[in-house]
Coordinates of C-alpha atoms in Angstrom, one line a residue:
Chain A
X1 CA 0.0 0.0 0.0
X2 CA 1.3 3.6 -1.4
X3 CA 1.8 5.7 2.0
X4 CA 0.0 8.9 -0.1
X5 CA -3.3 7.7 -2.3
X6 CA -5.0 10.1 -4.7
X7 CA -7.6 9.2 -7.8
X8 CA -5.4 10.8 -10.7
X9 CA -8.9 11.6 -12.4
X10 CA -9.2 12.7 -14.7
X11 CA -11.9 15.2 -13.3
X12 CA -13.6 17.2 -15.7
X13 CA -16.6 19.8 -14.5
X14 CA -18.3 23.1 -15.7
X15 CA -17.3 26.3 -14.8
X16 CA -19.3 26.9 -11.9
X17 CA -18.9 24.0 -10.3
X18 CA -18.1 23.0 -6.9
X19 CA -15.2 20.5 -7.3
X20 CA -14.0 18.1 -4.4
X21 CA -10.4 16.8 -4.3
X22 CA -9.4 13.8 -2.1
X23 CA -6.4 11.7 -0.8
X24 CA -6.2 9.2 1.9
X25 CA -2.9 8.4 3.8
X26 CA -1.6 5.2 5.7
X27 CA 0.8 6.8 7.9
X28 CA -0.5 7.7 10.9
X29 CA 2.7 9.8 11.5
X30 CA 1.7 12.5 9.3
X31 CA 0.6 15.3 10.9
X32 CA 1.1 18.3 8.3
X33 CA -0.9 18.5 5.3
X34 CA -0.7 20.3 2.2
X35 CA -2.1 20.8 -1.5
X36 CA -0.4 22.0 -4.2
X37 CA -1.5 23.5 -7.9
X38 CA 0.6 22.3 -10.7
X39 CA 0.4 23.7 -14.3
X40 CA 1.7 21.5 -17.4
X41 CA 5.5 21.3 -17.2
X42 CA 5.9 23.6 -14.3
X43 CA 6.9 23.6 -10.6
X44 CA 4.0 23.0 -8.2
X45 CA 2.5 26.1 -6.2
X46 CA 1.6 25.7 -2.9
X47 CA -1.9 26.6 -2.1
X48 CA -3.4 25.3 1.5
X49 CA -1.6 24.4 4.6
X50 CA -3.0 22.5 7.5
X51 CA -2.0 21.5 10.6
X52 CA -3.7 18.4 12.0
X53 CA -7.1 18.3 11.7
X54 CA -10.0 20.3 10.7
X55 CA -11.0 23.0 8.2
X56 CA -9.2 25.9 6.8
X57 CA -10.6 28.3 4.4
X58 CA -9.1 30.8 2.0
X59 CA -11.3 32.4 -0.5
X60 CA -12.4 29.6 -3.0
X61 CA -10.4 27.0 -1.5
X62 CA -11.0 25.1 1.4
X63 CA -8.8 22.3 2.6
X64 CA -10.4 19.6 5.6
X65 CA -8.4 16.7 7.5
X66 CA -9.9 14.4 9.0
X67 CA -7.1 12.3 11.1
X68 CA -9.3 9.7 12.2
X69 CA -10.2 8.7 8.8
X70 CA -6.8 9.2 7.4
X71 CA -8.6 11.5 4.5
X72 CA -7.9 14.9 3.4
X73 CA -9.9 17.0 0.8
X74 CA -9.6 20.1 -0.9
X75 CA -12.7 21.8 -1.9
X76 CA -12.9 24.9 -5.2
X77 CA -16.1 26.7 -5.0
X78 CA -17.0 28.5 -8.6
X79 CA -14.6 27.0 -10.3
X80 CA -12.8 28.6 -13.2
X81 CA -11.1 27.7 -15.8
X82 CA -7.8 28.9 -14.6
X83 CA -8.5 26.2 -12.1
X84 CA -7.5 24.1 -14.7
X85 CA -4.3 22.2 -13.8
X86 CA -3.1 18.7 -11.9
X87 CA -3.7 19.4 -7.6
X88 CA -1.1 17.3 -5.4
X89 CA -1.8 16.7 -2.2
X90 CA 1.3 16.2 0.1
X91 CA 1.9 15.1 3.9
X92 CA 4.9 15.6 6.2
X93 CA 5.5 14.0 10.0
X94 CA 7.1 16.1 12.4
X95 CA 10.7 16.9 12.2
X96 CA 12.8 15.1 14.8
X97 CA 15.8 15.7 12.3
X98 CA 13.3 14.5 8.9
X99 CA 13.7 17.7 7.3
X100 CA 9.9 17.7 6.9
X101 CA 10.3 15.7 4.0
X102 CA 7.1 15.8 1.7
X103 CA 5.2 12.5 0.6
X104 CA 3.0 13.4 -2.6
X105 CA 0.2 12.0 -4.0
X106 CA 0.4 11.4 -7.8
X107 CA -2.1 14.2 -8.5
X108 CA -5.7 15.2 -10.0
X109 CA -5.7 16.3 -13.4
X110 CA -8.6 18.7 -13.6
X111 CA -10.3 20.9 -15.9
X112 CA -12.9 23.5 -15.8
X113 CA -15.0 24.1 -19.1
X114 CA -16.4 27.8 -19.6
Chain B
X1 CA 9.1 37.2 -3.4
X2 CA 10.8 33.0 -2.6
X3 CA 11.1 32.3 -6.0
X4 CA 13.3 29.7 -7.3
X5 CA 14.6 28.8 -10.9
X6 CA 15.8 26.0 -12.5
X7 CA 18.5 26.0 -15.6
X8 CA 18.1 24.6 -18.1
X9 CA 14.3 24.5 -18.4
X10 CA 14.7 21.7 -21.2
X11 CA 17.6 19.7 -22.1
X12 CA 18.4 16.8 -24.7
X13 CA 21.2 14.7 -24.8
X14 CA 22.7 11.5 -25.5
X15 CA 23.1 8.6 -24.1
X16 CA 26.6 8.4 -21.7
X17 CA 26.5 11.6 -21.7
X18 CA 26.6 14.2 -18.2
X19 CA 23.8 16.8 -17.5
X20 CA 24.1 19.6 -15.6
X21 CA 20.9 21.2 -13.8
X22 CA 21.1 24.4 -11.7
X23 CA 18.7 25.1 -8.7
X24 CA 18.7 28.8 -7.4
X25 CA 16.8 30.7 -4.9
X26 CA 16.8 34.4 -6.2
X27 CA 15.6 36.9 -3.5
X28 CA 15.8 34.1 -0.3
X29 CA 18.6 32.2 1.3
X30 CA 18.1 28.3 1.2
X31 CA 19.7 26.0 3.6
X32 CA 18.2 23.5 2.7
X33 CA 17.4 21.9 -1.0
X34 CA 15.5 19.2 -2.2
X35 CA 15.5 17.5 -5.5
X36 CA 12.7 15.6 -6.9
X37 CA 12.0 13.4 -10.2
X38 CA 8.5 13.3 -11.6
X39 CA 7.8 10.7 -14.1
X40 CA 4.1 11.1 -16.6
X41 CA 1.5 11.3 -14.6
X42 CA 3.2 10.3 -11.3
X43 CA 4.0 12.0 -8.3
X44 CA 6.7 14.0 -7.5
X45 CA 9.3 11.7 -5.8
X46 CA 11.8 13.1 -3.6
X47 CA 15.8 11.8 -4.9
X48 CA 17.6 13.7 -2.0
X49 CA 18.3 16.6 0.0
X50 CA 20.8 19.1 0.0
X51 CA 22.4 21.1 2.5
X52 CA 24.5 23.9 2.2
X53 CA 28.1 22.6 3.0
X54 CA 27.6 19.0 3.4
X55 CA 27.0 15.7 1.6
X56 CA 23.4 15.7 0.3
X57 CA 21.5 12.9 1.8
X58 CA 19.7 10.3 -1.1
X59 CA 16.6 8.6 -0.9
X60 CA 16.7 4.8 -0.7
X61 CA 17.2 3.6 -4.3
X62 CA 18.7 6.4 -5.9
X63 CA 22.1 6.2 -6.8
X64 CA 24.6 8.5 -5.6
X65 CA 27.4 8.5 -7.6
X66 CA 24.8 8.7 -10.5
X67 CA 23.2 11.8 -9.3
X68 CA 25.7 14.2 -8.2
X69 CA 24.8 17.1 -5.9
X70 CA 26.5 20.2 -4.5
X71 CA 25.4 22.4 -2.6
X72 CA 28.1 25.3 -2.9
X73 CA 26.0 28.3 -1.6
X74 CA 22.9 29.4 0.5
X75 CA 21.3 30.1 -2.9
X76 CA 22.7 27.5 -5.5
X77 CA 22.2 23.4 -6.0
X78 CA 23.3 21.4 -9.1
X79 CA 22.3 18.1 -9.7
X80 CA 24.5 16.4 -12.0
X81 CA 23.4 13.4 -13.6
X82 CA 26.4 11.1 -14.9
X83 CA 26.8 9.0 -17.7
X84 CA 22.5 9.5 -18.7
X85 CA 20.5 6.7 -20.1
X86 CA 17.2 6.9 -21.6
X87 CA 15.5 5.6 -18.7
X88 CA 16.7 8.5 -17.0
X89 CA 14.9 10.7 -18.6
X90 CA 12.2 12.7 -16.6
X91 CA 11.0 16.1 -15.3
X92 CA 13.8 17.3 -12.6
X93 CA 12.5 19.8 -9.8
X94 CA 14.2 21.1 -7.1
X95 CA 12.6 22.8 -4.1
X96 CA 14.5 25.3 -2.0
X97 CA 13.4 25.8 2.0
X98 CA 13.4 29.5 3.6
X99 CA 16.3 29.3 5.8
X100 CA 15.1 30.0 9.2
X101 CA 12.2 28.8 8.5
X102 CA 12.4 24.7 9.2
X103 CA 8.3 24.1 8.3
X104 CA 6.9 21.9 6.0
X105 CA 5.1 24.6 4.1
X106 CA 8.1 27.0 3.5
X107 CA 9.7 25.0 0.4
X108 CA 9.5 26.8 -2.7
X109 CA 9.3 25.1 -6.1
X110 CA 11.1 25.5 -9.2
X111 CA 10.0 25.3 -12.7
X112 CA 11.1 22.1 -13.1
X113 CA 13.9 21.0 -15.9
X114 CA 12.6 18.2 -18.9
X115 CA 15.3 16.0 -19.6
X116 CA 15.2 13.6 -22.7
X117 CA 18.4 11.1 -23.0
X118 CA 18.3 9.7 -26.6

């Protein structure tokens, strides 16, 4: 079993939409949590940070945890079509010396039709 | 500001040949770098990290002496990758981490380099 799991889509909605990204984990060591926005053939961008569990909002975006479960999601309320691109998910334990090293999922391709 | 860039964006070479692939943070100093490989349509996985003056530390399975890193300055990592093969070919990106600033969220991506061994 992959320590990071995420459905590589592809998802493809209306503009408009509300779109719900997930990933589910197996290491229960993981306590920061992370989704990034990757463009074709470009460096990923990070977009929400969380720390443990629960919700964090930040305009159209809203990232949940959910520790118990082992499943985060991201959430894009009226979607655009600049929303268009592949969204990572990534997990880090705590340090203890690990250099927060960031486990990735393989990534959503999504796009957003006008 | 923390942005990083990556040289060259694309490269082609042949096969036994060395590539050369330059990491640099331009407006922050990095401690710490990291250098991934990201096959299609996989994720991004990590080869090693880089600190400024010391050996880099590699990721179980990846070959050291195959991937070459220095890490000269606060704001410059190379990754060298020696004698290339096809199979080496991939999408390189490098992440640098704010110095100061040890959290999981403060590593900054570069563009990523394409490299295609014939």
């Amino acid at each position: 079993q992959k320590e990071v799991e995420q459905d590589p889509g592809p998802l493809s909605v209306p503009e408009g939409a509300i779109v719900s990204l997930n990933c589910t984990y197996s290491n229960s060591a993981f306590q920061y949590f992370m989704w990034y926005r990757q463009y074709s053939r470009k460096g990923p961008e990070l977009l929400m940070y969380t720390y443990s569990s629960g919700n964090k909002e930040d305009g159209r975006f809203t990232a949940q945890v959910d520790k118990s479960s082992k499943y985060i999601s991201l959430f894009i309320r009226d979607s655009q079509p600049s929303d268009s691109a592949t969204y990572l998910c990534a997990m880090s334990a705590t340090s203890g010396g690990s250099n927060y090293k960031l486990t990735f999922g393989k990534g959503t391709l999504l796009t957003v039709n006008p | 500001g923390a942005v990083v860039s990556q040289h060259p964006s694309r490269v082609i070479c042949k096969s036994g040949t060395s590539v050369k692939i330059e990491c640099r943070s331009l407006d922050f100093q990095a401690t710490t770098m990291f250098w991934y490989r990201q096959f299609p349509k996989q994720s991004l996985m990590l080869m090693a990290t880089s600190n400024e003056g010391s050996k880099a530390t590699y990721e179980q399975g990846v070959e050291k002496d195959k991937f070459l890193i220095n890490h000269a300055s606060l704001t410059l990592s190379t990754l060298t990758v020696t004698s290339a093969h096809p199979e080496d070919s991939s999408f390189y990106i490098c992440s640098a981490r704010l110095t100061g600033a040890p959290r999981p969220d403060t590593q900054y991506f570069g563009p990523g380099t394409r490299l295609t061994v014939l």
